[in-house]
PDB file of C-alpha atoms in Angstrom:
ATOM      1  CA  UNK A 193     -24.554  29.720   8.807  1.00  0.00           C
ATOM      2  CA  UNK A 194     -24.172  26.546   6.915  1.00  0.00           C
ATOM      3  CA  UNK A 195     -21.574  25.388   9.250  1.00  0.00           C
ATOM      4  CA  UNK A 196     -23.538  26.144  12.414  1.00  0.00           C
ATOM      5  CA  UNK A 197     -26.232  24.196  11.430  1.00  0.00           C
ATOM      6  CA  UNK A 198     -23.864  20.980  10.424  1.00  0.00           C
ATOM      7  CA  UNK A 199     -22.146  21.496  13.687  1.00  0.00           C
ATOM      8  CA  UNK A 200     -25.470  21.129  15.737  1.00  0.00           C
ATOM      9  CA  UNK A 201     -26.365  17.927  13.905  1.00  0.00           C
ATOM     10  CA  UNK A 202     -22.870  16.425  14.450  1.00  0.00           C
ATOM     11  CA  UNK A 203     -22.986  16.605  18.352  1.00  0.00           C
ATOM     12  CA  UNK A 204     -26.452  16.533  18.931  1.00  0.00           C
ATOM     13  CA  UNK A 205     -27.713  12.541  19.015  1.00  0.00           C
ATOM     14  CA  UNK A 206     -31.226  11.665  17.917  1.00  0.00           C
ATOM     15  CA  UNK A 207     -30.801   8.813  20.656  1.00  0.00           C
ATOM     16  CA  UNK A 208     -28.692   8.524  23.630  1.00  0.00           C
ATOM     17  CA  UNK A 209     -29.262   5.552  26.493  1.00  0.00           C
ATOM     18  CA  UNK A 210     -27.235   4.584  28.591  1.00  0.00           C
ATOM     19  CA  UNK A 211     -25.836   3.718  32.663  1.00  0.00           C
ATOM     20  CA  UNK A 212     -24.081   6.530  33.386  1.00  0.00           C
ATOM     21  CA  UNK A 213     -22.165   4.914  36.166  1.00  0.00           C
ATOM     22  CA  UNK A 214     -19.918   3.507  33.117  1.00  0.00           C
ATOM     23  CA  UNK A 215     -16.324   5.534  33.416  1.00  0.00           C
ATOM     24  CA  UNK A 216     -12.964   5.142  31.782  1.00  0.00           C
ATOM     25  CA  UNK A 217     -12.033   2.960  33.899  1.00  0.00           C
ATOM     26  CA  UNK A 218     -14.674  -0.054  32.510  1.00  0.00           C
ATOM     27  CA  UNK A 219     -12.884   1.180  28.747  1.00  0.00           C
ATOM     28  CA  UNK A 220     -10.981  -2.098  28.800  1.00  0.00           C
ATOM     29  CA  UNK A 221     -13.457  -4.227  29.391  1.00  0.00           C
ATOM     30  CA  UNK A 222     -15.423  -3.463  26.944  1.00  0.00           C
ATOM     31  CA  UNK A 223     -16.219  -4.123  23.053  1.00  0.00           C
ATOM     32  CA  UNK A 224     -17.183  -1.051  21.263  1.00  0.00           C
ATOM     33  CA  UNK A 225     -19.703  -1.434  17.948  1.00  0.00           C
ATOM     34  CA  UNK A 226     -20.558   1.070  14.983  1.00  0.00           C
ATOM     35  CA  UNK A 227     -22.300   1.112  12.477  1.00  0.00           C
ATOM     36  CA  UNK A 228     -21.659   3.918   9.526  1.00  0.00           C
ATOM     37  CA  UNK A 229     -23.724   4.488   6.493  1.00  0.00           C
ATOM     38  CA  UNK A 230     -24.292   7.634   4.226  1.00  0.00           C
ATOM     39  CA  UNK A 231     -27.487   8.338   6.538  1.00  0.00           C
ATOM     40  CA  UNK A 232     -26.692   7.584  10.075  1.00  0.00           C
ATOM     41  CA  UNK A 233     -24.202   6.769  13.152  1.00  0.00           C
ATOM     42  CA  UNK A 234     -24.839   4.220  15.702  1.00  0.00           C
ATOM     43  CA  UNK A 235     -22.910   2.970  18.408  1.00  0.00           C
ATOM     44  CA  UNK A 236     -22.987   0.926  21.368  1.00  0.00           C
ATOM     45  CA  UNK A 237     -20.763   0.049  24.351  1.00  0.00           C
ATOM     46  CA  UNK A 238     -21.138  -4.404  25.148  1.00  0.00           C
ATOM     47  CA  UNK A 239     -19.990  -5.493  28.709  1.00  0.00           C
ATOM     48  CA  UNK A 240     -18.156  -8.287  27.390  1.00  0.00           C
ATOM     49  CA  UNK A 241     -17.983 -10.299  31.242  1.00  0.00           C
ATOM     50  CA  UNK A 242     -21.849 -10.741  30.865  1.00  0.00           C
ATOM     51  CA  UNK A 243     -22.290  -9.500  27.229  1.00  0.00           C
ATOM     52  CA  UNK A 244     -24.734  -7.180  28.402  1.00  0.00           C
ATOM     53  CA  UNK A 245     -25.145  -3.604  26.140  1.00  0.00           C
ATOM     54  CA  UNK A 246     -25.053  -0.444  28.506  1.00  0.00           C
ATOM     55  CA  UNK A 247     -24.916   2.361  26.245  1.00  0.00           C
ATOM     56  CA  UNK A 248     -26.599   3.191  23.035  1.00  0.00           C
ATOM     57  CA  UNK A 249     -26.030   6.336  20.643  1.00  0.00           C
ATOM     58  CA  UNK A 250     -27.444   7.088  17.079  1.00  0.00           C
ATOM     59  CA  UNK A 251     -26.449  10.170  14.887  1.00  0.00           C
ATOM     60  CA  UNK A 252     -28.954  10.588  12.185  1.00  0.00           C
ATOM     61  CA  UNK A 253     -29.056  12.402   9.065  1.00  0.00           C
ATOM     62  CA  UNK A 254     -32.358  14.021   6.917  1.00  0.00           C
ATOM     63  CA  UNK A 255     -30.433  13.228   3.750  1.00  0.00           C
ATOM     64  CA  UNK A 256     -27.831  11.609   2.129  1.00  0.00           C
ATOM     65  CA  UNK A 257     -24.458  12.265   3.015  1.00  0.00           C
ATOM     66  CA  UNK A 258     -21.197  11.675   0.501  1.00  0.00           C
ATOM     67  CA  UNK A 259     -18.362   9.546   2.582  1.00  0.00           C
ATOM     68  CA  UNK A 260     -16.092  13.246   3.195  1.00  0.00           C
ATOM     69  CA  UNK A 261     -19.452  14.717   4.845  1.00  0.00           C
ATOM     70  CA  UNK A 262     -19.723  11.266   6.733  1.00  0.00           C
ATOM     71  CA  UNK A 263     -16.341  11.418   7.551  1.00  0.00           C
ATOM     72  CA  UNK A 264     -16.568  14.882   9.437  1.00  0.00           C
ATOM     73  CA  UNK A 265     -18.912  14.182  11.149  1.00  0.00           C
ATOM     74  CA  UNK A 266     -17.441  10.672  12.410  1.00  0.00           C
ATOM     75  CA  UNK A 267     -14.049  12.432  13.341  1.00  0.00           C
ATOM     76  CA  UNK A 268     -16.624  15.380  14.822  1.00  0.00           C
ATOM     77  CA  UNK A 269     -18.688  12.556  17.135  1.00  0.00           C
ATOM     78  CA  UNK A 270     -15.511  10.595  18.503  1.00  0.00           C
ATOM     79  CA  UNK A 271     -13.601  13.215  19.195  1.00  0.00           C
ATOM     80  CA  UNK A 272     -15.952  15.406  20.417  1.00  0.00           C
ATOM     81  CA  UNK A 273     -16.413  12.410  22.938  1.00  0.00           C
ATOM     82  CA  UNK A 274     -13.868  11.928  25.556  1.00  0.00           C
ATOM     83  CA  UNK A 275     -14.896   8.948  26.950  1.00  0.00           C
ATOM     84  CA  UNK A 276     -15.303   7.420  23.709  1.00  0.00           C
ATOM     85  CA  UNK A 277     -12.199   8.404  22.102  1.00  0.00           C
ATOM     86  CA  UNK A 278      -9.713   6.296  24.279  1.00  0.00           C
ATOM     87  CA  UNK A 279      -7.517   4.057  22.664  1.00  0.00           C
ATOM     88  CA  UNK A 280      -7.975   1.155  25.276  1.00  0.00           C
ATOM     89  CA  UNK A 281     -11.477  -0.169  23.915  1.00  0.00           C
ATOM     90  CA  UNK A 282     -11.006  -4.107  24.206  1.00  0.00           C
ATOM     91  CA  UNK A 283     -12.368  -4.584  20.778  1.00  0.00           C
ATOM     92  CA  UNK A 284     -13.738  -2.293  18.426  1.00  0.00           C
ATOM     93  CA  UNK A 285     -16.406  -3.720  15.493  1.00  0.00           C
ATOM     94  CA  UNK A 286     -17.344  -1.678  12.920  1.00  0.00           C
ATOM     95  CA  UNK A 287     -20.531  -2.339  10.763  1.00  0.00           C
ATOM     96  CA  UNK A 288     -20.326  -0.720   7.265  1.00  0.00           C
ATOM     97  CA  UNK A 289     -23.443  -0.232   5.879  1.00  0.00           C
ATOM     98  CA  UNK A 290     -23.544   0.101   2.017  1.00  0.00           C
ATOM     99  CA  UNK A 291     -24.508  -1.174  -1.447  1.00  0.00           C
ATOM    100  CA  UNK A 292     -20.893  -2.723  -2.254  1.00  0.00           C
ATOM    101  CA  UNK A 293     -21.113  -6.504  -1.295  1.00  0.00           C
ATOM    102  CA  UNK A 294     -20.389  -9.795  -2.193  1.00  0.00           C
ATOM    103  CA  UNK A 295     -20.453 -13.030  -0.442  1.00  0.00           C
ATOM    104  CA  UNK A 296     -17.967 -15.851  -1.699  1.00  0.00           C
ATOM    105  CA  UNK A 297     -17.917 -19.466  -0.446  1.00  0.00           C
ATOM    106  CA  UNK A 298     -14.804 -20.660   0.693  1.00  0.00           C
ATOM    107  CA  UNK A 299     -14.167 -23.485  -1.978  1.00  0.00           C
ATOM    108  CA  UNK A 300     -13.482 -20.967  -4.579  1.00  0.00           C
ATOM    109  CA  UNK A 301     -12.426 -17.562  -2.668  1.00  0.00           C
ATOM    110  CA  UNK A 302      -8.863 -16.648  -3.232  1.00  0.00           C
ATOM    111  CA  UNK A 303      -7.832 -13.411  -1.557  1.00  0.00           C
ATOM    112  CA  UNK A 304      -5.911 -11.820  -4.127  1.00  0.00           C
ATOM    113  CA  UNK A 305      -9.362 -12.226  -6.539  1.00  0.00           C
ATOM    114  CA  UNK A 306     -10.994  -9.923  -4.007  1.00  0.00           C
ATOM    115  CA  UNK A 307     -11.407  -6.650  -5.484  1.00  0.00           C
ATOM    116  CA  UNK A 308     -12.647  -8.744  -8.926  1.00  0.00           C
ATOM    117  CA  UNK A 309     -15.132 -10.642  -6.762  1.00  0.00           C
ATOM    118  CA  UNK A 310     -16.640  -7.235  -5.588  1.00  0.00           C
ATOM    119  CA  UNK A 311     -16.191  -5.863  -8.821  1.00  0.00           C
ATOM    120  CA  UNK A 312     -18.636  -8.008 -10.699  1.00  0.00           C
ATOM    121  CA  UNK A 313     -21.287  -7.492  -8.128  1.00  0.00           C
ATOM    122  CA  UNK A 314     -20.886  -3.847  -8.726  1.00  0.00           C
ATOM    123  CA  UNK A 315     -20.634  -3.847 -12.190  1.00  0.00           C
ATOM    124  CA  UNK A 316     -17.518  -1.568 -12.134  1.00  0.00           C
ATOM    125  CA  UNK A 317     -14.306  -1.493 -10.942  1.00  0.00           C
ATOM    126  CA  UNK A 318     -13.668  -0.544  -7.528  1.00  0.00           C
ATOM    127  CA  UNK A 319     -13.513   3.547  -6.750  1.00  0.00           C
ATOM    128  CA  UNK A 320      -9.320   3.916  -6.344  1.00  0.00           C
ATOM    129  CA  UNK A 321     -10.528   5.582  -2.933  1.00  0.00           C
ATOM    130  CA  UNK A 322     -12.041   2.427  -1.287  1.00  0.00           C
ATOM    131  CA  UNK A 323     -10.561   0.042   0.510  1.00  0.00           C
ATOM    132  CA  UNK A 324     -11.565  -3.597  -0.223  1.00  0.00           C
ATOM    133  CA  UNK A 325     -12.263  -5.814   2.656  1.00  0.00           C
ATOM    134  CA  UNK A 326     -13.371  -9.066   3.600  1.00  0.00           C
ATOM    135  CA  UNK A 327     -13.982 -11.787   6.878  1.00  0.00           C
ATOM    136  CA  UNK A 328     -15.123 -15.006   7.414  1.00  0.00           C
ATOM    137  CA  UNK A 329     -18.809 -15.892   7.946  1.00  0.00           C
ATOM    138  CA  UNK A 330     -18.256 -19.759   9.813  1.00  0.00           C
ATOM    139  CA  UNK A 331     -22.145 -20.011   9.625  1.00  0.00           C
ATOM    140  CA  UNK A 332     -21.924 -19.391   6.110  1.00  0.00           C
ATOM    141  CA  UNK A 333     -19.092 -20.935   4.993  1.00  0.00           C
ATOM    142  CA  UNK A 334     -18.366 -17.914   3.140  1.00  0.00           C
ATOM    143  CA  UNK A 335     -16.056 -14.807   2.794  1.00  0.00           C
ATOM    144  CA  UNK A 336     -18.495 -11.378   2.732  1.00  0.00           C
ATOM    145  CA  UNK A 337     -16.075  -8.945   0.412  1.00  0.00           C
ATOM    146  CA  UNK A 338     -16.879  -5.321   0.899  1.00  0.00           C
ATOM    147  CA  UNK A 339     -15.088  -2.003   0.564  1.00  0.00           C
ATOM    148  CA  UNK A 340     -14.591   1.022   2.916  1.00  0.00           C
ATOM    149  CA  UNK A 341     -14.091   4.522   1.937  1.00  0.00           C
ATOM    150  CA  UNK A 342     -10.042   4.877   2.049  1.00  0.00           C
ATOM    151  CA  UNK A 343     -10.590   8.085   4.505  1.00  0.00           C
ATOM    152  CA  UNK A 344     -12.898   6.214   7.347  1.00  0.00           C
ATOM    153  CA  UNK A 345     -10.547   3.271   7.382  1.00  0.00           C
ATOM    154  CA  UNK A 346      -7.245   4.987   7.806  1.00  0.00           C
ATOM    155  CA  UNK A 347      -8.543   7.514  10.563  1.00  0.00           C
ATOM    156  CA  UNK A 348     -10.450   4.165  12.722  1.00  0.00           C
ATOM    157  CA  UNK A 349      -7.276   2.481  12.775  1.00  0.00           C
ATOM    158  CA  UNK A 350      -5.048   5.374  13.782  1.00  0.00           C
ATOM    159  CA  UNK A 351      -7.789   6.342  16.572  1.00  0.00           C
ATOM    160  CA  UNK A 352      -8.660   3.107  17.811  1.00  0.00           C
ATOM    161  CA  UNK A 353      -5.176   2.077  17.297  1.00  0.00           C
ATOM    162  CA  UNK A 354      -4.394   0.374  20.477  1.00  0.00           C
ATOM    163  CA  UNK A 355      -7.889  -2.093  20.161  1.00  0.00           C
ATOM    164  CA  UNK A 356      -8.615  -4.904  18.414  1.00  0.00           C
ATOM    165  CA  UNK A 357     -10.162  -3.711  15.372  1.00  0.00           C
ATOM    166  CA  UNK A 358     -12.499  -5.623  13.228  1.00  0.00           C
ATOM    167  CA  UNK A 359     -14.673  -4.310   9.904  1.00  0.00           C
ATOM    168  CA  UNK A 360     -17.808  -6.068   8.949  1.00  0.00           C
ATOM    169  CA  UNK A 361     -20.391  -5.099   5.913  1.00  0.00           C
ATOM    170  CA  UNK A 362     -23.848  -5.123   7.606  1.00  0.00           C
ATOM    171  CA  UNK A 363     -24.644  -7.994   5.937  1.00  0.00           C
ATOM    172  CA  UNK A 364     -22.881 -10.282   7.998  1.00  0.00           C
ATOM    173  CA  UNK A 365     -24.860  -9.025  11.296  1.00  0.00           C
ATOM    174  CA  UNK A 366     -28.097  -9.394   9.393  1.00  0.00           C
ATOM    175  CA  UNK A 367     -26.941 -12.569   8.517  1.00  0.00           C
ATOM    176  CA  UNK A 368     -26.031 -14.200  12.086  1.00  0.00           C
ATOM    177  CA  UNK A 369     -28.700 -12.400  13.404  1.00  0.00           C
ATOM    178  CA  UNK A 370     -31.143 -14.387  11.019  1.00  0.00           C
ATOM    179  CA  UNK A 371     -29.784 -17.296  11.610  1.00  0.00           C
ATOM    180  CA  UNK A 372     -29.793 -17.396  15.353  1.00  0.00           C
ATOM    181  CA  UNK A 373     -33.629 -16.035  15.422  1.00  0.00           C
ATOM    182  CA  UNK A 374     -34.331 -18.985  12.945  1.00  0.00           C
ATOM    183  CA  UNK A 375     -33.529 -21.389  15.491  1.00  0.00           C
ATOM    184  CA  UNK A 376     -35.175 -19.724  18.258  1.00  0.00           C
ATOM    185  CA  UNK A 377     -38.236 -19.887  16.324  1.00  0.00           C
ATOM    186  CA  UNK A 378     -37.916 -23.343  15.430  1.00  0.00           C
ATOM    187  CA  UNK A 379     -39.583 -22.588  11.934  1.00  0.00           C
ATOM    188  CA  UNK A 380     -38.805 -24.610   8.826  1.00  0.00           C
ATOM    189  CA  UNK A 381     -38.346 -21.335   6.163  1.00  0.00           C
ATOM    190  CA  UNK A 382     -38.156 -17.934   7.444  1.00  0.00           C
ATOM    191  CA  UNK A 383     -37.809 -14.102   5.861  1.00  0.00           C
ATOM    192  CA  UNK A 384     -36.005 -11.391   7.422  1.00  0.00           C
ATOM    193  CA  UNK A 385     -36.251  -8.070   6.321  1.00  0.00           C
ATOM    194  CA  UNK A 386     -34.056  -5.207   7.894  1.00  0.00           C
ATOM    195  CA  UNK A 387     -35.789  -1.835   6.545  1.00  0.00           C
ATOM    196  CA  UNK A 388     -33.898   1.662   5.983  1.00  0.00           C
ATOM    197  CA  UNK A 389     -35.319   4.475   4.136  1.00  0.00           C
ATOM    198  CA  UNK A 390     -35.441   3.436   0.098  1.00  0.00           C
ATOM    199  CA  UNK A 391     -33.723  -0.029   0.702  1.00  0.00           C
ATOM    200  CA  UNK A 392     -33.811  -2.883   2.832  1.00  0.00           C
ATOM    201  CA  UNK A 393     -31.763  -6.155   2.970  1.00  0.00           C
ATOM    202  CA  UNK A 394     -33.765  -9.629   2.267  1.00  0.00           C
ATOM    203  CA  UNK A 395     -32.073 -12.605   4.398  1.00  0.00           C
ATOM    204  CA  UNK A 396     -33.897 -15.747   3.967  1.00  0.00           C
ATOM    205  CA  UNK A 397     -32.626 -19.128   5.565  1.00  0.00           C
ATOM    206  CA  UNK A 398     -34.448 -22.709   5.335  1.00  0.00           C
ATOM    207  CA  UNK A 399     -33.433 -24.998   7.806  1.00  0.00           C
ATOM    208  CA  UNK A 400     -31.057 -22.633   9.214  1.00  0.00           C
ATOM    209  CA  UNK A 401     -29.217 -22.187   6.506  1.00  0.00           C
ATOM    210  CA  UNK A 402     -28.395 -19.330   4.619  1.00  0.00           C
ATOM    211  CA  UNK A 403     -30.381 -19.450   1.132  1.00  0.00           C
ATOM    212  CA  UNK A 404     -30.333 -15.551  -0.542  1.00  0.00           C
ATOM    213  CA  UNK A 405     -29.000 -12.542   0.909  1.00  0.00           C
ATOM    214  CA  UNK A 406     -29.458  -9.427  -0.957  1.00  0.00           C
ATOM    215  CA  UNK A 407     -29.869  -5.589  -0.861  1.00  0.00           C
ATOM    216  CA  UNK A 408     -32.924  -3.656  -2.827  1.00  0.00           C
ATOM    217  CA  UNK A 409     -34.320  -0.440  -3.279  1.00  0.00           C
ATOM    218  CA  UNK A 410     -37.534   0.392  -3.495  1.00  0.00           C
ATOM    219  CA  UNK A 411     -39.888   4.124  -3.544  1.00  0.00           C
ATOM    220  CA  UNK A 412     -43.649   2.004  -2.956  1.00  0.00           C
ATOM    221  CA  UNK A 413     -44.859  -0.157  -1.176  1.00  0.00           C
ATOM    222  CA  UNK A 414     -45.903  -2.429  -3.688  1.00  0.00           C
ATOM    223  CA  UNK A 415     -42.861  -2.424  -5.120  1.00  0.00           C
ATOM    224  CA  UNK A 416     -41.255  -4.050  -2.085  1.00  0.00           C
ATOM    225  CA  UNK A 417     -44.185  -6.519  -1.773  1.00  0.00           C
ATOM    226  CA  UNK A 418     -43.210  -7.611  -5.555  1.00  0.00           C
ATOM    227  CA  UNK A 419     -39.790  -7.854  -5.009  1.00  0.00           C
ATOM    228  CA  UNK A 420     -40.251 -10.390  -2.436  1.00  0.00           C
ATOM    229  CA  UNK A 421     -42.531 -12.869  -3.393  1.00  0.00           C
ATOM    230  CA  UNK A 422     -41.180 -12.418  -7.005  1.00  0.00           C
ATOM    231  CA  UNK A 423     -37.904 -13.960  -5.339  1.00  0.00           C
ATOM    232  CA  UNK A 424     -39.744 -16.699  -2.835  1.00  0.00           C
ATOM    233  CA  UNK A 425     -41.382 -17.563  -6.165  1.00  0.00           C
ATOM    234  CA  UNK A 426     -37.974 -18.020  -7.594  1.00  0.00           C
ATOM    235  CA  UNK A 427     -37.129 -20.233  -4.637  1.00  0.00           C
ATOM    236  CA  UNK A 428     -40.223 -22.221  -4.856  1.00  0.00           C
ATOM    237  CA  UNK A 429     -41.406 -20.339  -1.990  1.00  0.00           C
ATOM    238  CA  UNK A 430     -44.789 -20.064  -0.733  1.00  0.00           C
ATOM    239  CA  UNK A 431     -45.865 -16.826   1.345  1.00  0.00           C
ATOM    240  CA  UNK A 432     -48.188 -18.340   3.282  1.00  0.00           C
ATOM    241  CA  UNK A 433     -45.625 -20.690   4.432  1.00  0.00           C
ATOM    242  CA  UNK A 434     -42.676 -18.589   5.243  1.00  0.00           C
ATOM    243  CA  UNK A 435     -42.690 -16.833   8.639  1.00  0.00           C
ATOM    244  CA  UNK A 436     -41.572 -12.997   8.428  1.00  0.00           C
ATOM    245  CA  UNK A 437     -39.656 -10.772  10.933  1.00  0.00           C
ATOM    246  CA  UNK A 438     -39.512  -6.976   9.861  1.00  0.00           C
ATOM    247  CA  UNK A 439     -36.416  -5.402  11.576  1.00  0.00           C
ATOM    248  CA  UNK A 440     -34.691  -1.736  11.220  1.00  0.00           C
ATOM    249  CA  UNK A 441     -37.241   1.198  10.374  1.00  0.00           C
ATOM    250  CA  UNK A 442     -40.338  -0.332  10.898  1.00  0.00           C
ATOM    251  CA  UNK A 443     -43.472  -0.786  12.654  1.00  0.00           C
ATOM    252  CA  UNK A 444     -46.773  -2.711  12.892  1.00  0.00           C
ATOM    253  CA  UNK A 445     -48.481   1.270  11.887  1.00  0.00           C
ATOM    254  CA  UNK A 446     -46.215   1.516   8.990  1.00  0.00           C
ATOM    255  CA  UNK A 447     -47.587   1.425   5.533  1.00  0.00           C
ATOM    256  CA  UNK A 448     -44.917  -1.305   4.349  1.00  0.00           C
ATOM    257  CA  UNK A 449     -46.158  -3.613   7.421  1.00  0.00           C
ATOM    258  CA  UNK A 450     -49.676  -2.997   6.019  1.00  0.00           C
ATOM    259  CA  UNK A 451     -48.809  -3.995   2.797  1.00  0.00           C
ATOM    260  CA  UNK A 452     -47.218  -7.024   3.644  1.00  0.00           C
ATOM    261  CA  UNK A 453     -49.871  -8.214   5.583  1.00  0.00           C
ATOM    262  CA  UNK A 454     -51.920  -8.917   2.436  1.00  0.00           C
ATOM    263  CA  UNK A 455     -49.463 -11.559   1.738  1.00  0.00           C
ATOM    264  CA  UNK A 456     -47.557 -12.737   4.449  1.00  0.00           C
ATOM    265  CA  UNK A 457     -49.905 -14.464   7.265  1.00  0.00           C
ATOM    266  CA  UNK A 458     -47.148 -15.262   9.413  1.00  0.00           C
ATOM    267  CA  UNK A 459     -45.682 -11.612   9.914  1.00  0.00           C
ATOM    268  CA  UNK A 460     -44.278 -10.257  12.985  1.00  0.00           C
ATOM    269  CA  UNK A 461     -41.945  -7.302  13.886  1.00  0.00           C
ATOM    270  CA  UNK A 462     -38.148  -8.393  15.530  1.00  0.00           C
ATOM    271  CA  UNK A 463     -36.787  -7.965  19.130  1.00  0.00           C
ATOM    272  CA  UNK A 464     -33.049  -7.352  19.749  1.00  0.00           C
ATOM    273  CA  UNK A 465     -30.636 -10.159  19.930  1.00  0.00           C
ATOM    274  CA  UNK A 466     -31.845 -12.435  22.630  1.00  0.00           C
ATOM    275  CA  UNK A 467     -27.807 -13.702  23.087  1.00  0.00           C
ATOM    276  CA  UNK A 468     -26.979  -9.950  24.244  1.00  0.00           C
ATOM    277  CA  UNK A 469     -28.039  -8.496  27.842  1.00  0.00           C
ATOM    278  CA  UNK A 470     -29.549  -5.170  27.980  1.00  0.00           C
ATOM    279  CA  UNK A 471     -29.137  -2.487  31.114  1.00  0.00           C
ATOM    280  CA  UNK A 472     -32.396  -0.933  32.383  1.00  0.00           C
ATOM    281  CA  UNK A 473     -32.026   1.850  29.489  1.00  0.00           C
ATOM    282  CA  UNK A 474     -31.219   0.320  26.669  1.00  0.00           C
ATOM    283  CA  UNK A 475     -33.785  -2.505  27.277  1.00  0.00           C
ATOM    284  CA  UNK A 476     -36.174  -0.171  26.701  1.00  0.00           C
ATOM    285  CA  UNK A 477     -35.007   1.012  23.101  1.00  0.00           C
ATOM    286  CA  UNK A 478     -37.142  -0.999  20.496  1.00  0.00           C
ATOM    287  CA  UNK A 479     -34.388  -3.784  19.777  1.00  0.00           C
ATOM    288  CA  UNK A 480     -35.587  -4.516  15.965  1.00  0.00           C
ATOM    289  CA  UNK A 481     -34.362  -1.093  14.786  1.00  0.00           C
ATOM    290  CA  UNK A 482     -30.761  -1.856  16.343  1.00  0.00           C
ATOM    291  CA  UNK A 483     -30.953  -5.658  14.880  1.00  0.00           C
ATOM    292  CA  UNK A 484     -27.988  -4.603  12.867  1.00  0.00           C
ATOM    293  CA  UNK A 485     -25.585  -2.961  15.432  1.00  0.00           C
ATOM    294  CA  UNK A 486     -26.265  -5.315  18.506  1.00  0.00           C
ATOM    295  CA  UNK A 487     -25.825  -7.905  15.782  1.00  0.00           C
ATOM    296  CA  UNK A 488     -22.238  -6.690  15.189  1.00  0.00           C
ATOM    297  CA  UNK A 489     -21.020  -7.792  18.383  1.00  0.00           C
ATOM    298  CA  UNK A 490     -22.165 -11.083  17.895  1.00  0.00           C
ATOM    299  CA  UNK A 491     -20.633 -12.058  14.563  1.00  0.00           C
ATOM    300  CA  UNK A 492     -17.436 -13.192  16.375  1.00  0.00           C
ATOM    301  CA  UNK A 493     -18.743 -13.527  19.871  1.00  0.00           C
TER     302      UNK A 493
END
């Protein structure tokens, strides 16, 4: 029984959008994004002529999943998908979504120091069945170092083999996605938060420029408000003078928008990417909760 109740969450979508004009034939033209964490699925197909998004899937999960149980279900979705499967994608960018991070400037990143940069953000050596990563963030002037499980990483290169293939942590999304907002809003100091459940990521920029980038968990509400204005009071910071975007799992009805409201004045929730196009269906998704996947397209674009 077990296994006919994992099989029904693998193919079923909690999301699908999408023109379904869009045939094998339009593969080649196209950049594929996903984004994988121990939670949740997402992809979505970019028109890269007019950079315009015309499909949309998410896959997602009431608990936590271990990377094997995240990995079955991966293989289960893409193959299980036809269309999706081919090998002739014209890029392929893959957003991994998970706690092991580190961004290094240039000046002092040497590549072979990798796994010891990500190391001493974790606090432990590197599991022997990750693969440590890393890219370039121009914007940043920075390497983001990351690791993949081993597993997800050898089967995305052997299916997508015949694409160009690119791995980003979330981060770097986030990242480019606050920094581009910052300058459409023209404000001096800004705070973006991208929400899961239990964590979110806190990107804050001043004068677009990236200033702190982290990852937190959190169980109350309060305890999210604390954590940051405890760091905009590390900064020198003050709330009332920092505007807020809330992105990912969010909304104005939400308790954690309530809370944050005491202190933040200047809070609004996010739209999608303004850079990207969106087709009739997928304009009408909510675009702050895919901030981080339409993102991913965008970090090279």
């Amino acid at each position: 029984m077990a296994n006919s109740e994992n099989q029904v969450i693998e193919i079923i979508p909690t999301l699908l959008v999408g023109d379904n004009s869009f045939d094998a034939s339009s593969i080649p033209l196209c950049t594929l994004c996903i984004e994988v964490d121990e939670r949740r699925i997402r992809f979505c197909i970019v028109r890269d002529e007019n950079m315009e998004c015309i499909w949309l899937e998410d896959y997602s999960f009431e608990t936590v999943l271990n990377p094997n149980e995240i990995f079955e279900r991966l293989k289960k979705v893409f193959t299980g998908h036809l269309l999706w499967s081919s090998h002739s994608w014209k890029n392929v960018r893959i957003s991994i979504n998970s706690h092991a991070f580190s961004l290094i400037p240039n000046l002092i990143f040497e590549e072979d120091s990798a796994p010891d940069y990500l190391a001493f953000a974790l606090g432990n050596p590197v599991p022997k069945d990750e693969k440590v990563l890393y890219h370039d963030l121009p914007l940043v002037h920075a390497q983001n170092v990351f690791s993949v499980p081993q597993i997800w990483y050898d089967w995305m290169i052997n299916h997508f083999g015949n694409s160009q293939i690119t791995f980003y942590h979330l981060t770097s999304p986030l990242i480019i996605g606050a920094l581009v907002s910052h300058l459409e809003h023209q404000q001096l100091r800004m705070v973006s938060i991208y929400f899961e459940k239990d964590y979110f990521t806190l990107v804050i920029t001043e004068s677009q420029q990236l200033i702190l980038c982290n990852r937190f968990r959190f169980s109350k509400t309060q305890e999210l408000a604390y954590i940051i204005l405890f760091t905009l009071n590390q900064l020198n910071f003050l709330p009332e003078e920092m505007k807020v975007i809330c992105y990912g799992e969010i909304d104005p009805s939400a308790d954690a928008y309530t809370e944050l409201s005491r202190f933040f004045p200047n809070l609004q929730i996010g739209n999608g990417p303004t850079t990207l196009k969106y087709n009739r269906q997928c304009a009408d998704v909510p675009g702050h909760r895919y901030f981080g996947l339409f993102n991913t397209y965008l970090v090279s674009s």
